[in-house]
């Protein structure tokens, strides 16, 4: 374990190495949480969210269309994991599209 985070090889863990190891772990954990959230919404396991998935999540087609328009960057009519992750990362600590409740 120490060899993996002791970047300068001096057998001591300095503050910068500790921060680097902690930040990398937090990024991995954040990615796993985003994947888990996406899988929870992608009940069919298709690898993308459809307008129908969004209607089920938001309760109205109008709201679903608004959210799809905000997140679907490539315009293919579905939300891929990458588009979902981009939305989650950019809205970290803030609100989600169209001020989800």
N, CA, C and O atoms as CSV, one atom per row, in Angstrom:
chain,resi,resn,atom,element,x,y,z
A,1,UNK,N,N,0.834,-1.198,0.000
A,1,UNK,CA,C,0.000,0.000,0.000
A,1,UNK,C,C,0.871,1.251,0.000
A,1,UNK,O,O,0.646,2.174,-0.783
A,2,UNK,N,N,1.870,1.276,0.886
A,2,UNK,CA,C,2.731,2.452,0.995
A,2,UNK,C,C,3.443,2.729,-0.326
A,2,UNK,O,O,3.590,3.884,-0.727
A,3,UNK,N,N,3.885,1.670,-0.998
A,3,UNK,CA,C,4.606,1.860,-2.264
A,3,UNK,C,C,3.727,2.535,-3.305
A,3,UNK,O,O,4.225,3.257,-4.169
A,4,UNK,N,N,2.438,2.305,-3.228
A,4,UNK,CA,C,1.528,2.899,-4.196
A,4,UNK,C,C,1.284,4.379,-4.001
A,4,UNK,O,O,0.898,5.069,-4.944
A,5,UNK,N,N,1.501,4.880,-2.795
A,5,UNK,CA,C,1.240,6.297,-2.534
A,5,UNK,C,C,2.490,7.087,-2.157
A,5,UNK,O,O,2.443,8.315,-2.086
A,6,UNK,N,N,3.614,6.398,-1.914
A,6,UNK,CA,C,4.888,7.065,-1.604
A,6,UNK,C,C,5.549,7.448,-2.922
A,6,UNK,O,O,6.404,6.725,-3.433
A,7,UNK,N,N,5.147,8.580,-3.461
A,7,UNK,CA,C,5.560,8.973,-4.804
A,7,UNK,C,C,7.049,9.238,-4.943
A,7,UNK,O,O,7.625,8.971,-5.998
A,8,UNK,N,N,7.680,9.756,-3.906
A,8,UNK,CA,C,9.108,10.054,-4.015
A,8,UNK,C,C,9.997,8.914,-3.515
A,8,UNK,O,O,11.222,9.019,-3.573
A,9,UNK,N,N,9.397,7.835,-3.027
A,9,UNK,CA,C,10.147,6.649,-2.634
A,9,UNK,C,C,10.990,6.782,-1.391
A,9,UNK,O,O,11.941,6.020,-1.215
A,10,UNK,N,N,10.673,7.731,-0.513
A,10,UNK,CA,C,11.485,7.927,0.690
A,10,UNK,C,C,10.957,7.159,1.905
A,10,UNK,O,O,11.426,7.370,3.024
A,11,UNK,N,N,9.994,6.279,1.689
A,11,UNK,CA,C,9.379,5.463,2.749
A,11,UNK,C,C,8.679,6.287,3.819
A,11,UNK,O,O,8.427,5.797,4.919
A,12,UNK,N,N,8.373,7.509,3.506
A,12,UNK,CA,C,7.589,8.373,4.397
A,12,UNK,C,C,6.447,8.978,3.582
A,12,UNK,O,O,6.613,9.333,2.415
A,13,UNK,N,N,5.333,9.080,4.198
A,13,UNK,CA,C,4.174,9.680,3.538
A,13,UNK,C,C,4.115,11.151,3.920
A,13,UNK,O,O,3.821,11.493,5.066
A,14,UNK,N,N,4.397,12.023,2.949
A,14,UNK,CA,C,4.328,13.448,3.263
A,14,UNK,C,C,2.932,13.982,2.951
A,14,UNK,O,O,2.097,13.265,2.399
A,15,UNK,N,N,2.688,15.211,3.295
A,15,UNK,CA,C,1.360,15.818,3.176
A,15,UNK,C,C,0.835,15.782,1.744
A,15,UNK,O,O,-0.323,15.436,1.511
A,16,UNK,N,N,1.693,16.142,0.780
A,16,UNK,CA,C,1.253,16.163,-0.619
A,16,UNK,C,C,0.901,14.771,-1.128
A,16,UNK,O,O,-0.049,14.619,-1.896
A,17,UNK,N,N,1.653,13.752,-0.711
A,17,UNK,CA,C,1.337,12.386,-1.116
A,17,UNK,C,C,0.022,11.928,-0.488
A,17,UNK,O,O,-0.779,11.243,-1.124
A,18,UNK,N,N,-0.186,12.314,0.758
A,18,UNK,CA,C,-1.448,11.989,1.434
A,18,UNK,C,C,-2.628,12.625,0.698
A,18,UNK,O,O,-3.637,11.971,0.435
A,19,UNK,N,N,-2.484,13.906,0.373
A,19,UNK,CA,C,-3.560,14.598,-0.350
A,19,UNK,C,C,-3.825,13.953,-1.705
A,19,UNK,O,O,-4.979,13.766,-2.091
A,20,UNK,N,N,-2.765,13.613,-2.426
A,20,UNK,CA,C,-2.930,13.004,-3.742
A,20,UNK,C,C,-3.665,11.668,-3.626
A,20,UNK,O,O,-4.564,11.387,-4.418
A,21,UNK,N,N,-3.294,10.854,-2.658
A,21,UNK,CA,C,-3.943,9.556,-2.476
A,21,UNK,C,C,-5.398,9.728,-2.073
A,21,UNK,O,O,-6.264,8.996,-2.553
A,22,UNK,N,N,-5.673,10.677,-1.205
A,22,UNK,CA,C,-7.031,10.922,-0.743
A,22,UNK,C,C,-7.911,11.445,-1.870
A,22,UNK,O,O,-9.052,11.010,-2.026
A,23,UNK,N,N,-7.381,12.377,-2.654
A,23,UNK,CA,C,-8.159,12.944,-3.755
A,23,UNK,C,C,-8.475,11.885,-4.794
A,23,UNK,O,O,-9.592,11.839,-5.309
A,24,UNK,N,N,-7.501,11.024,-5.114
A,24,UNK,CA,C,-7.743,9.973,-6.104
A,24,UNK,C,C,-8.833,9.031,-5.600
A,24,UNK,O,O,-9.707,8.630,-6.369
A,25,UNK,N,N,-8.790,8.677,-4.333
A,25,UNK,CA,C,-9.810,7.793,-3.763
A,25,UNK,C,C,-11.182,8.455,-3.822
A,25,UNK,O,O,-12.172,7.800,-4.147
A,26,UNK,N,N,-11.248,9.743,-3.512
A,26,UNK,CA,C,-12.525,10.454,-3.560
A,26,UNK,C,C,-13.080,10.512,-4.978
A,26,UNK,O,O,-14.289,10.391,-5.173
A,27,UNK,N,N,-12.213,10.695,-5.967
A,27,UNK,CA,C,-12.669,10.719,-7.360
A,27,UNK,C,C,-13.218,9.363,-7.766
A,27,UNK,O,O,-14.235,9.286,-8.455
A,28,UNK,N,N,-12.553,8.288,-7.345
A,28,UNK,CA,C,-13.030,6.943,-7.663
A,28,UNK,C,C,-14.371,6.693,-6.993
A,28,UNK,O,O,-15.287,6.155,-7.616
A,29,UNK,N,N,-14.495,7.079,-5.730
A,29,UNK,CA,C,-15.750,6.879,-5.013
A,29,UNK,C,C,-16.869,7.697,-5.649
A,29,UNK,O,O,-17.998,7.219,-5.760
A,30,UNK,N,N,-16.567,8.926,-6.067
A,30,UNK,CA,C,-17.579,9.769,-6.702
A,30,UNK,C,C,-18.054,9.143,-7.995
A,30,UNK,O,O,-19.252,9.140,-8.279
A,31,UNK,N,N,-17.127,8.608,-8.790
A,31,UNK,CA,C,-17.500,7.963,-10.040
A,31,UNK,C,C,-18.379,6.742,-9.775
A,31,UNK,O,O,-19.350,6.509,-10.496
A,32,UNK,N,N,-18.049,5.970,-8.757
A,32,UNK,CA,C,-18.864,4.800,-8.421
A,32,UNK,C,C,-20.266,5.216,-7.989
A,32,UNK,O,O,-21.241,4.546,-8.332
A,33,UNK,N,N,-20.380,6.305,-7.245
A,33,UNK,CA,C,-21.694,6.798,-6.823
A,33,UNK,C,C,-22.514,7.288,-8.014
A,33,UNK,O,O,-23.723,7.064,-8.072
A,34,UNK,N,N,-21.865,7.950,-8.952
A,34,UNK,CA,C,-22.564,8.418,-10.149
A,34,UNK,C,C,-23.035,7.216,-10.965
A,34,UNK,O,O,-24.158,7.215,-11.470
A,35,UNK,N,N,-22.191,6.197,-11.097
A,35,UNK,CA,C,-22.593,4.988,-11.823
A,35,UNK,C,C,-23.778,4.305,-11.144
A,35,UNK,O,O,-24.700,3.840,-11.815
A,36,UNK,N,N,-23.752,4.249,-9.821
A,36,UNK,CA,C,-24.854,3.619,-9.087
A,36,UNK,C,C,-26.150,4.390,-9.301
A,36,UNK,O,O,-27.209,3.787,-9.477
A,37,UNK,N,N,-26.075,5.711,-9.287
A,37,UNK,CA,C,-27.270,6.534,-9.513
A,37,UNK,C,C,-27.799,6.312,-10.928
A,37,UNK,O,O,-29.005,6.166,-11.125
A,38,UNK,N,N,-26.901,6.286,-11.911
A,38,UNK,CA,C,-27.320,6.071,-13.292
A,38,UNK,C,C,-27.997,4.712,-13.440
A,38,UNK,O,O,-29.044,4.605,-14.079
A,39,UNK,N,N,-27.406,3.681,-12.856
A,39,UNK,CA,C,-27.993,2.332,-12.937
A,39,UNK,C,C,-29.374,2.295,-12.285
A,39,UNK,O,O,-30.261,1.583,-12.754
A,40,UNK,N,N,-29.558,3.056,-11.211
A,40,UNK,CA,C,-30.866,3.087,-10.547
A,40,UNK,C,C,-31.928,3.678,-11.471
A,40,UNK,O,O,-33.075,3.231,-11.452
A,41,UNK,N,N,-31.567,4.668,-12.274
A,41,UNK,CA,C,-32.512,5.275,-13.211
A,41,UNK,C,C,-32.672,4.418,-14.477
A,41,UNK,O,O,-33.752,4.379,-15.067
A,42,UNK,N,N,-31.608,3.740,-14.885
A,42,UNK,CA,C,-31.621,2.899,-16.083
A,42,UNK,C,C,-32.076,1.494,-15.696
A,42,UNK,O,O,-31.295,0.544,-15.728
A,43,UNK,N,N,-33.338,1.383,-15.335
A,43,UNK,CA,C,-33.887,0.128,-14.811
A,43,UNK,C,C,-33.808,-1.032,-15.806
A,43,UNK,O,O,-33.719,-2.190,-15.398
A,44,UNK,N,N,-33.840,-0.733,-17.089
A,44,UNK,CA,C,-33.784,-1.768,-18.119
A,44,UNK,C,C,-32.351,-2.164,-18.471
A,44,UNK,O,O,-32.138,-3.134,-19.200
A,45,UNK,N,N,-31.372,-1.426,-17.962
A,45,UNK,CA,C,-29.972,-1.741,-18.228
A,45,UNK,C,C,-29.533,-1.502,-19.658
A,45,UNK,O,O,-28.640,-2.190,-20.153
A,46,UNK,N,N,-30.144,-0.539,-20.331
A,46,UNK,CA,C,-29.829,-0.237,-21.733
A,46,UNK,C,C,-28.549,0.575,-21.892
A,46,UNK,O,O,-27.980,0.624,-22.983
A,47,UNK,N,N,-28.095,1.205,-20.826
A,47,UNK,CA,C,-26.910,2.057,-20.937
A,47,UNK,C,C,-27.237,3.493,-21.287
A,47,UNK,O,O,-26.335,4.297,-21.524
A,48,UNK,N,N,-28.521,3.823,-21.323
A,48,UNK,CA,C,-28.944,5.207,-21.565
A,48,UNK,C,C,-30.337,5.402,-20.957
A,48,UNK,O,O,-31.057,4.442,-20.683
A,49,UNK,N,N,-30.683,6.652,-20.758
A,49,UNK,CA,C,-32.002,6.998,-20.229
A,49,UNK,C,C,-32.854,7.553,-21.365
A,49,UNK,O,O,-32.421,8.434,-22.108
A,50,UNK,N,N,-34.057,7.033,-21.488
A,50,UNK,CA,C,-34.971,7.472,-22.538
A,50,UNK,C,C,-35.928,8.522,-21.990
A,50,UNK,O,O,-35.957,8.790,-20.789
A,51,UNK,N,N,-36.699,9.104,-22.877
A,51,UNK,CA,C,-37.706,10.076,-22.463
A,51,UNK,C,C,-38.699,9.416,-21.510
A,51,UNK,O,O,-39.161,10.055,-20.564
A,52,UNK,N,N,-39.033,8.149,-21.743
A,52,UNK,CA,C,-39.958,7.443,-20.857
A,52,UNK,C,C,-39.358,7.266,-19.457
A,52,UNK,O,O,-40.062,7.410,-18.458
A,53,UNK,N,N,-38.059,6.955,-19.386
A,53,UNK,CA,C,-37.388,6.872,-18.079
A,53,UNK,C,C,-37.523,8.200,-17.342
A,53,UNK,O,O,-37.802,8.239,-16.143
A,54,UNK,N,N,-37.317,9.293,-18.087
A,54,UNK,CA,C,-37.376,10.617,-17.468
A,54,UNK,C,C,-38.798,10.968,-17.027
A,54,UNK,O,O,-38.986,11.608,-15.992
A,55,UNK,N,N,-39.794,10.553,-17.805
A,55,UNK,CA,C,-41.187,10.786,-17.398
A,55,UNK,C,C,-41.457,10.069,-16.080
A,55,UNK,O,O,-42.090,10.629,-15.185
A,56,UNK,N,N,-40.980,8.836,-15.958
A,56,UNK,CA,C,-41.159,8.087,-14.710
A,56,UNK,C,C,-40.446,8.762,-13.542
A,56,UNK,O,O,-40.957,8.758,-12.422
A,57,UNK,N,N,-39.286,9.335,-13.788
A,57,UNK,CA,C,-38.510,10.000,-12.738
A,57,UNK,C,C,-39.167,11.316,-12.327
A,57,UNK,O,O,-39.307,11.593,-11.135
A,58,UNK,N,N,-39.572,12.135,-13.313
A,58,UNK,CA,C,-40.058,13.481,-13.035
A,58,UNK,C,C,-41.568,13.605,-12.944
A,58,UNK,O,O,-42.082,14.582,-12.399
A,59,UNK,N,N,-42.276,12.629,-13.470
A,59,UNK,CA,C,-43.726,12.636,-13.344
A,59,UNK,C,C,-44.481,13.390,-14.413
A,59,UNK,O,O,-45.712,13.374,-14.426
A,60,UNK,N,N,-43.769,14.053,-15.313
A,60,UNK,CA,C,-44.466,14.743,-16.401
A,60,UNK,C,C,-43.607,14.732,-17.654
A,60,UNK,O,O,-42.380,14.803,-17.589
A,61,UNK,N,N,-44.274,14.642,-18.790
A,61,UNK,CA,C,-43.546,14.634,-20.049
A,61,UNK,C,C,-42.879,15.982,-20.304
A,61,UNK,O,O,-41.767,16.038,-20.829
A,62,UNK,N,N,-43.554,17.064,-19.936
A,62,UNK,CA,C,-42.979,18.393,-20.140
A,62,UNK,C,C,-41.661,18.547,-19.398
A,62,UNK,O,O,-40.677,19.030,-19.958
A,63,UNK,N,N,-41.646,18.138,-18.150
A,63,UNK,CA,C,-40.421,18.237,-17.352
A,63,UNK,C,C,-39.343,17.323,-17.933
A,63,UNK,O,O,-38.173,17.703,-17.997
A,64,UNK,N,N,-39.735,16.124,-18.355
A,64,UNK,CA,C,-38.788,15.178,-18.936
A,64,UNK,C,C,-38.146,15.754,-20.200
A,64,UNK,O,O,-36.937,15.631,-20.396
A,65,UNK,N,N,-38.952,16.379,-21.052
A,65,UNK,CA,C,-38.439,16.980,-22.283
A,65,UNK,C,C,-37.461,18.106,-21.957
A,65,UNK,O,O,-36.426,18.231,-22.611
A,66,UNK,N,N,-37.775,18.924,-20.956
A,66,UNK,CA,C,-36.871,20.013,-20.550
A,66,UNK,C,C,-35.530,19.455,-20.087
A,66,UNK,O,O,-34.474,19.948,-20.483
A,67,UNK,N,N,-35.578,18.429,-19.253
A,67,UNK,CA,C,-34.346,17.835,-18.723
A,67,UNK,C,C,-33.543,17.193,-19.849
A,67,UNK,O,O,-32.326,17.368,-19.917
A,68,UNK,N,N,-34.208,16.456,-20.730
A,68,UNK,CA,C,-33.522,15.836,-21.859
A,68,UNK,C,C,-32.817,16.907,-22.692
A,68,UNK,O,O,-31.671,16.725,-23.103
A,69,UNK,N,N,-33.496,18.003,-22.935
A,69,UNK,CA,C,-32.900,19.090,-23.715
A,69,UNK,C,C,-31.674,19.698,-23.065
A,69,UNK,O,O,-30.769,20.161,-23.759
A,70,UNK,N,N,-31.633,19.702,-21.746
A,70,UNK,CA,C,-30.492,20.269,-21.029
A,70,UNK,C,C,-29.306,19.314,-20.955
A,70,UNK,O,O,-28.160,19.762,-20.914
A,71,UNK,N,N,-29.560,18.015,-20.938
A,71,UNK,CA,C,-28.491,17.043,-20.681
A,71,UNK,C,C,-28.014,16.328,-21.945
A,71,UNK,O,O,-26.845,15.952,-22.027
A,72,UNK,N,N,-28.881,16.134,-22.920
A,72,UNK,CA,C,-28.556,15.373,-24.130
A,72,UNK,C,C,-27.669,16.205,-25.050
A,72,UNK,O,O,-28.159,16.861,-25.970
A,73,UNK,N,N,-26.373,16.176,-24.801
A,73,UNK,CA,C,-25.427,17.021,-25.539
A,73,UNK,C,C,-25.315,16.687,-27.024
A,73,UNK,O,O,-25.136,17.587,-27.845
A,74,UNK,N,N,-25.417,15.412,-27.377
A,74,UNK,CA,C,-25.227,15.055,-28.784
A,74,UNK,C,C,-26.533,14.987,-29.574
A,74,UNK,O,O,-26.518,14.704,-30.772
A,75,UNK,N,N,-27.666,15.245,-28.910
A,75,UNK,CA,C,-28.943,15.325,-29.600
A,75,UNK,C,C,-29.508,14.012,-30.117
A,75,UNK,O,O,-30.322,14.012,-31.040
A,76,UNK,N,N,-29.086,12.884,-29.531
A,76,UNK,CA,C,-29.586,11.593,-30.021
A,76,UNK,C,C,-30.886,11.153,-29.360
A,76,UNK,O,O,-31.387,10.064,-29.643
A,77,UNK,N,N,-31.435,11.986,-28.484
A,77,UNK,CA,C,-32.733,11.692,-27.880
A,77,UNK,C,C,-32.694,10.825,-26.639
A,77,UNK,O,O,-33.741,10.464,-26.101
A,78,UNK,N,N,-31.500,10.488,-26.176
A,78,UNK,CA,C,-31.334,9.733,-24.937
A,78,UNK,C,C,-30.190,10.350,-24.138
A,78,UNK,O,O,-29.389,11.120,-24.668
A,79,UNK,N,N,-30.128,9.998,-22.854
A,79,UNK,CA,C,-29.040,10.475,-21.998
A,79,UNK,C,C,-28.110,9.298,-21.739
A,79,UNK,O,O,-28.488,8.319,-21.095
A,80,UNK,N,N,-26.890,9.410,-22.251
A,80,UNK,CA,C,-25.883,8.369,-22.035
A,80,UNK,C,C,-25.282,8.533,-20.639
A,80,UNK,O,O,-25.503,9.542,-19.969
A,81,UNK,N,N,-24.522,7.529,-20.215
A,81,UNK,CA,C,-23.846,7.648,-18.922
A,81,UNK,C,C,-22.914,8.848,-18.920
A,81,UNK,O,O,-22.873,9.592,-17.940
A,82,UNK,N,N,-22.165,9.051,-19.999
A,82,UNK,CA,C,-21.227,10.179,-20.051
A,82,UNK,C,C,-21.954,11.514,-19.920
A,82,UNK,O,O,-21.470,12.414,-19.234
A,83,UNK,N,N,-23.098,11.653,-20.564
A,83,UNK,CA,C,-23.876,12.895,-20.447
A,83,UNK,C,C,-24.410,13.056,-19.028
A,83,UNK,O,O,-24.410,14.159,-18.483
A,84,UNK,N,N,-24.861,11.962,-18.436
A,84,UNK,CA,C,-25.350,11.982,-17.051
A,84,UNK,C,C,-24.220,12.378,-16.109
A,84,UNK,O,O,-24.405,13.215,-15.224
A,85,UNK,N,N,-23.052,11.776,-16.302
A,85,UNK,CA,C,-21.903,12.080,-15.442
A,85,UNK,C,C,-21.492,13.546,-15.580
A,85,UNK,O,O,-21.202,14.209,-14.584
A,86,UNK,N,N,-21.469,14.045,-16.806
A,86,UNK,CA,C,-21.127,15.458,-17.020
A,86,UNK,C,C,-22.083,16.363,-16.256
A,86,UNK,O,O,-21.660,17.323,-15.613
A,87,UNK,N,N,-23.371,16.052,-16.330
A,87,UNK,CA,C,-24.368,16.843,-15.613
A,87,UNK,C,C,-24.118,16.771,-14.112
A,87,UNK,O,O,-24.160,17.795,-13.431
A,88,UNK,N,N,-23.861,15.587,-13.594
A,88,UNK,CA,C,-23.653,15.410,-12.156
A,88,UNK,C,C,-22.402,16.139,-11.679
A,88,UNK,O,O,-22.424,16.779,-10.627
A,89,UNK,N,N,-21.329,16.052,-12.428
A,89,UNK,CA,C,-20.073,16.689,-12.032
A,89,UNK,C,C,-20.196,18.209,-12.093
A,89,UNK,O,O,-19.715,18.900,-11.195
A,90,UNK,N,N,-20.831,18.739,-13.135
A,90,UNK,CA,C,-20.967,20.185,-13.269
A,90,UNK,C,C,-21.942,20.781,-12.269
A,90,UNK,O,O,-21.876,21.974,-11.971
A,91,UNK,N,N,-22.845,19.964,-11.749
A,91,UNK,CA,C,-23.828,20.454,-10.786
A,91,UNK,C,C,-23.487,20.048,-9.368
A,91,UNK,O,O,-24.322,20.163,-8.470
A,92,UNK,N,N,-22.269,19.575,-9.156
A,92,UNK,CA,C,-21.860,19.129,-7.829
A,92,UNK,C,C,-21.976,20.278,-6.840
A,92,UNK,O,O,-21.426,21.360,-7.047
A,93,UNK,N,N,-22.700,20.019,-5.766
A,93,UNK,CA,C,-22.867,21.029,-4.743
A,93,UNK,C,C,-23.910,22.071,-5.087
A,93,UNK,O,O,-24.156,22.987,-4.302
A,94,UNK,N,N,-24.525,21.943,-6.250
A,94,UNK,CA,C,-25.538,22.904,-6.673
A,94,UNK,C,C,-26.842,22.209,-6.943
A,94,UNK,O,O,-27.181,21.209,-6.309
A,95,UNK,N,N,-27.563,22.745,-7.884
A,95,UNK,CA,C,-28.846,22.140,-8.227
A,95,UNK,C,C,-28.695,21.309,-9.480
A,95,UNK,O,O,-27.753,21.501,-10.249
A,96,UNK,N,N,-29.600,20.404,-9.685
A,96,UNK,CA,C,-29.617,19.605,-10.885
A,96,UNK,C,C,-30.471,20.320,-11.925
A,96,UNK,O,O,-31.109,21.325,-11.612
A,97,UNK,N,N,-30.493,19.820,-13.145
A,97,UNK,CA,C,-31.238,20.522,-14.194
A,97,UNK,C,C,-32.677,20.823,-13.804
A,97,UNK,O,O,-33.350,20.012,-13.166
A,98,UNK,N,N,-33.116,21.958,-14.186
A,98,UNK,CA,C,-34.472,22.477,-13.938
A,98,UNK,C,C,-34.864,22.378,-12.468
A,98,UNK,O,O,-36.034,22.178,-12.141
A,99,UNK,N,N,-33.885,22.518,-11.594
A,99,UNK,CA,C,-34.104,22.559,-10.146
A,99,UNK,C,C,-34.915,21.371,-9.643
A,99,UNK,O,O,-35.997,21.537,-9.082
A,100,UNK,N,N,-34.383,20.183,-9.850
A,100,UNK,CA,C,-35.042,18.982,-9.379
A,100,UNK,C,C,-35.288,19.053,-7.888
A,100,UNK,O,O,-34.523,19.655,-7.134
A,101,UNK,N,N,-36.358,18.433,-7.490
A,101,UNK,CA,C,-36.673,18.399,-6.063
A,101,UNK,C,C,-36.202,17.098,-5.481
A,101,UNK,O,O,-36.369,16.861,-4.285
